[in-house]
GROMACS .gro file of C-alpha atoms in nm:
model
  265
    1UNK     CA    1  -4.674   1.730  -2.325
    2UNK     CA    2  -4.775   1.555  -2.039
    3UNK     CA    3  -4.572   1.217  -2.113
    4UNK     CA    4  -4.250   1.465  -2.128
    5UNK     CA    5  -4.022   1.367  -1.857
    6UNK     CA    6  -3.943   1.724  -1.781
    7UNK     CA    7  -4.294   1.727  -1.631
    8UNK     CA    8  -4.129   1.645  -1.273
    9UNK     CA    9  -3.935   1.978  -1.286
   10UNK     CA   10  -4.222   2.171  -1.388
   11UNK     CA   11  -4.418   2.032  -1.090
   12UNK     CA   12  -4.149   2.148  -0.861
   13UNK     CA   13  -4.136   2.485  -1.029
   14UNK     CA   14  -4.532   2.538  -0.956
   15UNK     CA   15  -4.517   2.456  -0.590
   16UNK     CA   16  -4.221   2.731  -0.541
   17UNK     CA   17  -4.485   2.965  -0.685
   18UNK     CA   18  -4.769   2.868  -0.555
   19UNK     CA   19  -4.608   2.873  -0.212
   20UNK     CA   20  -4.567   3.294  -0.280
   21UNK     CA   21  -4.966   3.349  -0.283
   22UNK     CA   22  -5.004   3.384   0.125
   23UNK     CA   23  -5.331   3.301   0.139
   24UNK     CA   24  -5.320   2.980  -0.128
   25UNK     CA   25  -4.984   2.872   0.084
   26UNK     CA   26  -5.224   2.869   0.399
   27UNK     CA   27  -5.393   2.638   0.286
   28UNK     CA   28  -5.171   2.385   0.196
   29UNK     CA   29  -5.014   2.426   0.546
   30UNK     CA   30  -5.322   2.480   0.782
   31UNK     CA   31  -5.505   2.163   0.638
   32UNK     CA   32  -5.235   1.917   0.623
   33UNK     CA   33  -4.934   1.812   0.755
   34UNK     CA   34  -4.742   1.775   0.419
   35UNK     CA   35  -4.389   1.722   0.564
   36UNK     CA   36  -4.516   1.340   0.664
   37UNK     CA   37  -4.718   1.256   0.394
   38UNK     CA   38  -4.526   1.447   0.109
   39UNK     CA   39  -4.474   1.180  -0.128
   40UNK     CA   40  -4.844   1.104  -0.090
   41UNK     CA   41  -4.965   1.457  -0.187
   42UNK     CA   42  -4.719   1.451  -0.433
   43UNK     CA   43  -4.861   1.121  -0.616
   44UNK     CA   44  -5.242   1.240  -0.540
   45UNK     CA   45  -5.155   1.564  -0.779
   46UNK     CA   46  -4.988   1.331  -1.033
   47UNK     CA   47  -5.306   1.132  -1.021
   48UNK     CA   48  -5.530   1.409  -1.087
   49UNK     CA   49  -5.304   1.533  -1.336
   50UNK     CA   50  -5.288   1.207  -1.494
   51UNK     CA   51  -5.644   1.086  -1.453
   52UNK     CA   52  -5.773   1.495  -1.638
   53UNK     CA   53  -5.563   1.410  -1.878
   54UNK     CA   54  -5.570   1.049  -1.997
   55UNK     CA   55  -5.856   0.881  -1.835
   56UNK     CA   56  -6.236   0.885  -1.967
   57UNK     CA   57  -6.447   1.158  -1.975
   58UNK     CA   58  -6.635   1.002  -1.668
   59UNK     CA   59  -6.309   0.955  -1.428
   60UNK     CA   60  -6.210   1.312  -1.501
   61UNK     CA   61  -6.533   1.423  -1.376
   62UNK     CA   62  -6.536   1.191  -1.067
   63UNK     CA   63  -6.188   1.344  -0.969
   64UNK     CA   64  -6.291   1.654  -0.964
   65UNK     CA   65  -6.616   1.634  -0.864
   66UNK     CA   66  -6.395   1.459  -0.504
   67UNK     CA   67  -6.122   1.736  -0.559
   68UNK     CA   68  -6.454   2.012  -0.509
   69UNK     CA   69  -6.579   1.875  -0.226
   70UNK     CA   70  -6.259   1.786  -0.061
   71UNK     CA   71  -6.154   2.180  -0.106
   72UNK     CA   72  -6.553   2.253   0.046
   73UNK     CA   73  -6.459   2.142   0.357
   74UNK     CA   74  -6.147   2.336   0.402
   75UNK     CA   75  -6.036   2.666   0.574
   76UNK     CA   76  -5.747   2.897   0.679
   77UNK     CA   77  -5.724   3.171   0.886
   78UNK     CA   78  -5.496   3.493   0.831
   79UNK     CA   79  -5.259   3.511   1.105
   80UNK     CA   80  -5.287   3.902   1.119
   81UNK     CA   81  -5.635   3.960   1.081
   82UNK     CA   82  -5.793   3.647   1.227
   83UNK     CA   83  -6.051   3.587   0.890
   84UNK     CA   84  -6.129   3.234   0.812
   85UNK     CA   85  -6.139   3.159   0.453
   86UNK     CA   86  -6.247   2.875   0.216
   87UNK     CA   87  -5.971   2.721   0.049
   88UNK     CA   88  -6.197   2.720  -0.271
   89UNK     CA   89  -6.236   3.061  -0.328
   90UNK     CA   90  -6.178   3.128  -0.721
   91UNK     CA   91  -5.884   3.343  -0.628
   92UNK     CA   92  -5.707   3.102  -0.481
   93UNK     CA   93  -5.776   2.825  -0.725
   94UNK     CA   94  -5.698   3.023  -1.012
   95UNK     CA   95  -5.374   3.118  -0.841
   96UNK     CA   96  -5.333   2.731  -0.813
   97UNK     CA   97  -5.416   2.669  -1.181
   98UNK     CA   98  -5.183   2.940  -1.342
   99UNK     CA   99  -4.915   2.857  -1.152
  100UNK     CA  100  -4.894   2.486  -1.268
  101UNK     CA  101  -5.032   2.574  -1.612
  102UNK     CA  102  -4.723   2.830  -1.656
  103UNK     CA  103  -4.490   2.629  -1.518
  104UNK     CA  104  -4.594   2.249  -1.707
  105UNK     CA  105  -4.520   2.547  -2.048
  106UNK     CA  106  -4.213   2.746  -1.924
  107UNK     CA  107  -3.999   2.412  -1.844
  108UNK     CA  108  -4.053   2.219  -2.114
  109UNK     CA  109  -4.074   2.436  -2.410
  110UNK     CA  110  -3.737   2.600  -2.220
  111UNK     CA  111  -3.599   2.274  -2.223
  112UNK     CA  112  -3.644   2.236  -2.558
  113UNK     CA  113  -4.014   2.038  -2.602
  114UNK     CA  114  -4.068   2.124  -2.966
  115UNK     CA  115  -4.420   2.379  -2.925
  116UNK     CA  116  -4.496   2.680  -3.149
  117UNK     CA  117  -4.669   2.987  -2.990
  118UNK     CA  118  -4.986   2.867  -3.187
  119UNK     CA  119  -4.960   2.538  -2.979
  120UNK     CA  120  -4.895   2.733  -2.649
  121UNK     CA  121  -5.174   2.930  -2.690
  122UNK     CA  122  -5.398   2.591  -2.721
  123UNK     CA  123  -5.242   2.408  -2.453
  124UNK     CA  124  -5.353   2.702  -2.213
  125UNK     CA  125  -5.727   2.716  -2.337
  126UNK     CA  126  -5.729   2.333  -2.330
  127UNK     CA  127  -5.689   2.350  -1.954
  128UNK     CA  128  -6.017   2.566  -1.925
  129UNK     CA  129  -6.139   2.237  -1.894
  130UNK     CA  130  -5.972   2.137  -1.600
  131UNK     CA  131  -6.015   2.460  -1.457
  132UNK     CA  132  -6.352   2.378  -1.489
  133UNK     CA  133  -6.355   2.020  -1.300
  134UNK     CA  134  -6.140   2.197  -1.000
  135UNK     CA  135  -6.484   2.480  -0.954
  136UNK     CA  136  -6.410   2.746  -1.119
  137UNK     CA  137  -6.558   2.946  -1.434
  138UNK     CA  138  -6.394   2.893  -1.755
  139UNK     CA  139  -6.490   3.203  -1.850
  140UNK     CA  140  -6.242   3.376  -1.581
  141UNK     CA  141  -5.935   3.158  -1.672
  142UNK     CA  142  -5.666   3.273  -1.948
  143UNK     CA  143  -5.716   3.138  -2.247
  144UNK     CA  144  -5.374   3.209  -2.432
  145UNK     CA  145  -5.011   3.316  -2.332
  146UNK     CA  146  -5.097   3.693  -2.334
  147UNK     CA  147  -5.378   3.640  -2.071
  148UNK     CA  148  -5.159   3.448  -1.912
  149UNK     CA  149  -4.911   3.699  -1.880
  150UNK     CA  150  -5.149   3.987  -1.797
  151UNK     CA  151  -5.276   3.797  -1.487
  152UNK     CA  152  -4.936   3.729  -1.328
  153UNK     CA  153  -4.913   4.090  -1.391
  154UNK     CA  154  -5.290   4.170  -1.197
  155UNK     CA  155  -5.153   3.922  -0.954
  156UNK     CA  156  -4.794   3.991  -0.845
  157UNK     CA  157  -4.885   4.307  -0.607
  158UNK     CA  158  -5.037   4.011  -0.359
  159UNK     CA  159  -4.723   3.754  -0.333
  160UNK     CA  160  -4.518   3.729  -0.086
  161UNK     CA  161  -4.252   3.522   0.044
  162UNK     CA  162  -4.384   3.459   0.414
  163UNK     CA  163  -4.329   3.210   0.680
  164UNK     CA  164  -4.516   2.946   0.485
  165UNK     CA  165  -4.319   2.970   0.174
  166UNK     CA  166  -3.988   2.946   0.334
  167UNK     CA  167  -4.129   2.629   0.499
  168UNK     CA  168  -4.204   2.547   0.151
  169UNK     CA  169  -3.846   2.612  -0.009
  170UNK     CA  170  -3.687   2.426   0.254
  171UNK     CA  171  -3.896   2.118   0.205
  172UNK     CA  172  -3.845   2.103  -0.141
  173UNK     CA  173  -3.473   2.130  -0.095
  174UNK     CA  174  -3.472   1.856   0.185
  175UNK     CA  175  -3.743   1.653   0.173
  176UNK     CA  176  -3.811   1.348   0.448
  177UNK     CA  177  -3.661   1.064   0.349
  178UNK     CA  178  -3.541   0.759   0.468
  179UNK     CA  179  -3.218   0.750   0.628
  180UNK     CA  180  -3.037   0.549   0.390
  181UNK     CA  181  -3.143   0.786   0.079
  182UNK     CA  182  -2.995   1.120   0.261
  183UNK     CA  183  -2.687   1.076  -0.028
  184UNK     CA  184  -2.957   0.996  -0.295
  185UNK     CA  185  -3.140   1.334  -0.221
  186UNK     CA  186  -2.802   1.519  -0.174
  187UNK     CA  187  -2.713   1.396  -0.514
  188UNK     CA  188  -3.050   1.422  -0.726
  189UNK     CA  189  -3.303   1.558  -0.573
  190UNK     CA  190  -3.139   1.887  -0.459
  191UNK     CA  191  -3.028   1.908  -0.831
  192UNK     CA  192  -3.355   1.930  -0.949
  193UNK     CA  193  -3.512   2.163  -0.709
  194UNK     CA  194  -3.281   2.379  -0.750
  195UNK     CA  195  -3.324   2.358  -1.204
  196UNK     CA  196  -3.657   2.429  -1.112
  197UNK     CA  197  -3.600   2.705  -0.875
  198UNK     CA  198  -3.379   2.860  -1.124
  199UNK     CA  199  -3.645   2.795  -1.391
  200UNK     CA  200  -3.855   3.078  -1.184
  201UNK     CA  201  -3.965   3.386  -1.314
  202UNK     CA  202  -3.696   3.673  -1.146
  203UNK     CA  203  -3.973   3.852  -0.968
  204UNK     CA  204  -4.013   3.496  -0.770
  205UNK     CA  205  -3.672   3.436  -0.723
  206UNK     CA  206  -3.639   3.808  -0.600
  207UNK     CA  207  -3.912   3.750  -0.344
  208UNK     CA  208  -3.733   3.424  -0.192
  209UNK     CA  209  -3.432   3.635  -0.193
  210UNK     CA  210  -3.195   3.344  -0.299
  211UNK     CA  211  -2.996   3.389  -0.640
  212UNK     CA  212  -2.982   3.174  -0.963
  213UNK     CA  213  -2.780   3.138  -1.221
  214UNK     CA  214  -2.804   3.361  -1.550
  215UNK     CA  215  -3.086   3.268  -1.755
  216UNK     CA  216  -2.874   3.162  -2.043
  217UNK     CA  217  -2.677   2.903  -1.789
  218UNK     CA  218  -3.048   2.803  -1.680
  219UNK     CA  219  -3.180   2.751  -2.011
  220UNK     CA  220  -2.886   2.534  -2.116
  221UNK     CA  221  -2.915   2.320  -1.804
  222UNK     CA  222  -3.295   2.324  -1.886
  223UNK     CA  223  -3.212   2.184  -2.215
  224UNK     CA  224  -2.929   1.939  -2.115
  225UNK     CA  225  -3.145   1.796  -1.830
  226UNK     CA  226  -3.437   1.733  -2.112
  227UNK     CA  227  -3.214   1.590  -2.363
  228UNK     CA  228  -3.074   1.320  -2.112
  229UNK     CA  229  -3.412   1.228  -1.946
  230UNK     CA  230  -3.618   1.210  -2.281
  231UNK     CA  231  -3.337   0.935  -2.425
  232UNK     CA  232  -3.444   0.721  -2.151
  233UNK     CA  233  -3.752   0.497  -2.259
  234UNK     CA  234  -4.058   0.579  -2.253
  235UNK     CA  235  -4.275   0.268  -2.213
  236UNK     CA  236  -3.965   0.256  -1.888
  237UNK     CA  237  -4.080   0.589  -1.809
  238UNK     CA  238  -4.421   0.515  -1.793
  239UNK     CA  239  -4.385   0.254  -1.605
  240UNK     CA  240  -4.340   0.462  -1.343
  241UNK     CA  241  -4.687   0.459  -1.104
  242UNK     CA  242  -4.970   0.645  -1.123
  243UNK     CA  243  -4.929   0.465  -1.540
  244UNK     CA  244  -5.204   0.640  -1.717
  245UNK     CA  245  -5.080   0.652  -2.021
  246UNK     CA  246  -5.006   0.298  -2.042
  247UNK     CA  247  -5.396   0.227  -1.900
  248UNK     CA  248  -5.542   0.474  -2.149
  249UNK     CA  249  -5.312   0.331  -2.466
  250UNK     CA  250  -5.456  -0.026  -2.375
  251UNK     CA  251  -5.810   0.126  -2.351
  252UNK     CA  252  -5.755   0.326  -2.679
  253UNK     CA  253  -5.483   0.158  -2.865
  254UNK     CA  254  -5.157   0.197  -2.950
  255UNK     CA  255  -5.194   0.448  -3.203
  256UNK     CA  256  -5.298   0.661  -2.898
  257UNK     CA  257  -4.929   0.639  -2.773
  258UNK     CA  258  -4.839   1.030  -2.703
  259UNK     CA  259  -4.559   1.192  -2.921
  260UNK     CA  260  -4.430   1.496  -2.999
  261UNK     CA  261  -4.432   1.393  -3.362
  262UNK     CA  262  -4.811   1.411  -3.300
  263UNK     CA  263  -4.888   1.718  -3.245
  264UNK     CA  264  -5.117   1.960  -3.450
  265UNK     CA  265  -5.020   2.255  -3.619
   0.00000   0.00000   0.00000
């Protein structure tokens, strides 16, 4: 699932709902300045991604072992009450963690990433592990779709569309860039923050208070925007930096080469 191209949507789609959980959102904001080093935070969560998910059993340990102690060091503080808060408390991470697990499954089997329920279900307990490597208990993380859903349910009472996720929305429509790529972003970017903002659940979209297309128009333009990227290459796809699929097929082989046709019942 990971090799999908559709991947880059359903990262987009996880930071517009992360950015609704106030006090995760504070501590993206508080701790770093991501408007000038976007692209940077951007490829250090594809790293980790890639690195938990292709690399050794030793580098995923060492990445989150620096991810822990990274988060350690952190705080926010509540603007209306004045508490200071670790940015690893399990709430938060596991507010982190659902939202990207949810939203790497939503896009792509949406767009048409052939997965049965069955599958689903595994692909969410296979990410206890990761859970895991980020600090928190396996124990407390969903281990199938229906957990899944019953925490978003536990959850939603807390979200919020504050000042912080608005800062959020309107960085992912108009990211920094360099001058001569203003058209570029006009022309692509916006196009696929705003799939992937459509791609939210309606109780997010009703909290950002900025509409989206039927779902049937949104699952078709799912779909079409899957078919075209998936007829591009892979090995050109995955050429594409951080490349750990290419470094883990030349450490394990090419029958380790990641397709669809692979996957178990």
């Amino acid at each position: 699932m990971h090799g999908d191209p559709m991947m880059w949507v359903a990262g987009i789609r996880a930071l517009y709902l992360q950015a609704l959980h106030p006090r995760a959102v504070r501590g993206v904001t508080q701790n770093s300045d991501f408007r000038r080093d976007a692209w940077g935070r951007l490829m250090r969560t594809a790293d980790f991604v890639g690195t938990t998910t292709y690399g050794t059993t030793e580098a995923a340990e060492r990445a989150g072992a620096r991810v822990r102690k990274i988060h350690s060091m952190l705080t926010a503080t509540d603007p209306d009450s004045g508490e200071r808060y670790g940015v690893d408390e399990p709430e938060l991470l596991l507010w982190v963690h659902c939202a990207e697990i949810d939203s790497y499954l939503h896009v792509l089997r949406r767009s048409g990433f052939p997965l049965t329920d069955a599958q689903a279900d595994r692909y969410i307990a296979e990410h206890r592990a990761g859970a895991r490597l980020v600090g928190l208990d396996p124990a407390t993380v969903p281990a199938d779709r229906a957990e899944l859903a019953a925490y978003f349910t536990r959850v939603r009472p807390r979200l919020a569309a504050g000042p912080e996720a608005r800062e959020v929305d309107e960085f992912l429509l108009r990211p920094p860039v360099h001058p001569l790529l203003v058209p570029a972003r006009a022309l692509l970017w916006r196009r696929v923050a705003l799939l992937a903002y459509a791609a939210l659940p309606p109780y997010a979209q009703e909290l950002y208070g900025r509409p989206a297309p039927a779902p049937a128009a949104v699952t078709r333009r799912l779909r079409a925007t899957g078919a075209l990227l998936r007829r591009i290459p892979a090995r050109l796809r995955w050429q594409l930096p951080p490349k750990h699929i290419l470094r883990a097929m030349a450490r394990l082989g090419p029958d380790a080469r990641p397709a669809p046709a692979k996957l178990r019942p």
